[in-house]
């Protein structure tokens, strides 16, 4: 029917269709009547039969279509009365029943979902019921005839439907978007910026408890924080959020979800706040590179932003004096009283360049001039983080370097020695990206350790370093050694880098004796098993991009290379293997290059299998190798992607390839290294 409706639209008519139901609309009564007349005439000319009894051929401002009543005067859609009564009675039956079958609960959920187009906030009130059903099915091995009990949360949802369904409706359109906010969450804190009014910005730090939450939950929390800060005095407006997290976008637009109860809780909290303030929210996904302002705000720590009265003194004053009406120091991080500063000043930008909760401008104390401010020479040391803050420069909104996340401690160490930014960048490049990521986790732990104990992160004592390493003794020896190496990047005690200090070396030796590292495995998987599995992926020209990518990745992974410092990486030569074309890396590479020649956007060989087909990273590469290993029947809980080096070397040695040639191809210095670390017996 698409060509038929398209023909009518060319005449200026507004219509839509679903199977054999059609909807016609006009600006005036006469326009709608002409629309219906022309449509019926065309249908009949095509041999279609129009049922007069089933059709509403006279234009009306309220119309029943697809089981819902549409009111064009009030611009709402609602359920017919008989459906409302049926739905209410069904919910009451579920509430009164002591033992309900899973099948009955599933039918209730299906009925609720079918009514959602006519109930404004219905999506908020069925997820707990759905979770109860899912858990009951899991307990009863998928038997829908089994009995189940409803949780209190599910009963409250059913009670909501019985109370609201009789007068429920849903708006066909919402207010025009008034504000667009971009939000972002990092491990350090959160950031918010308004694209429609760039002066509206805010940022803050996570509490210790919030920092442990999943990143998806934190992304949703930022939206809630933004609403409480900027939406306090707004009503009957439409606010749009732009996030770089698809999960958060989905949970906001769908008013929750069943997969993550934590995300669902925050999403419901967001919508409960919006309902109480008559605000409508929507969310859109934006790529990370387009969210730079909010991302930058979430990663900056302004130490003079967060002040807090001494907790003990505050409690003593609270007992002695009446309840405080205003806490001038209050923010989401440091508040000690439920009564906070008036919301009118929560979004006012301060004169110091950062944004967030601040006092209103006042003439009681004159502000410093720009010249005096830019000429300040003071250097402030934050005792909690050990980060030295440089003077603020004129015209810089976020000039203070207060990053404390990951390798920023190392960067700050070099900058404190007077090295320029470009020199510092080269020094940091001496560590690979993978090494920086490995070190970053331990540097974050070190920073947290220093904050909790009020230690200067850049100048600890030997005993404080040992105390930190002691807190890591529950980890493996290699992990403790990585922590030592991370601290050695920027810490020295006496004339020794902290990792080479005799006492630290002695401590590491003791840790080794307490928990000596054990070999993960004494045997390796058979390369022939994986190659036999790859033979099933033929012909190369008929494989999907995903299958071809996985096959090529594994074949190339079996070609070992070295990239250590001072080692000249030889050209990677992919030979043709004529004995077995099905596992020939040359032919596979040739087919891959042909398939991706219009997809590749960079010089990188391997690209993602989904749009927009960007270059992949090491994590994706490792995941593809694990997929192939698992498909070949290899235990991936025991063997990791790096095991391809062991397997290839072992297979070469088993094929009587001379050890000297293996060493030459792989870049190992001597046969001892090969036999000790890379040669393994093959699992039968």
Short mmCIF file of C-alpha atoms in Angstrom, two decimals, residues 526-538 582-583 628 631-633:
data_model
loop_
_atom_site.label_atom_id
_atom_site.label_comp_id
_atom_site.label_asym_id
_atom_site.label_seq_id
_atom_site.Cartn_x
_atom_site.Cartn_y
_atom_site.Cartn_z
CA UNK A 526 48.07 -27.37 19.72
CA UNK A 527 48.34 -24.99 16.77
CA UNK A 528 47.02 -27.71 14.46
CA UNK A 529 43.72 -27.74 16.39
CA UNK A 530 43.21 -24.04 15.73
CA UNK A 531 44.29 -24.34 12.10
CA UNK A 532 41.83 -27.20 11.60
CA UNK A 533 39.09 -24.93 12.95
CA UNK A 534 40.15 -22.09 10.64
CA UNK A 535 39.89 -24.44 7.66
CA UNK A 536 36.13 -24.44 8.17
CA UNK A 537 36.12 -20.73 7.27
CA UNK A 538 36.28 -21.17 3.50
CA UNK A 582 42.59 -22.73 3.31
CA UNK A 583 44.94 -21.50 6.06
CA UNK A 628 38.74 -18.05 17.63
CA UNK A 631 35.55 -21.75 18.74
CA UNK A 632 38.41 -24.21 18.33
CA UNK A 633 37.67 -25.71 21.74
#
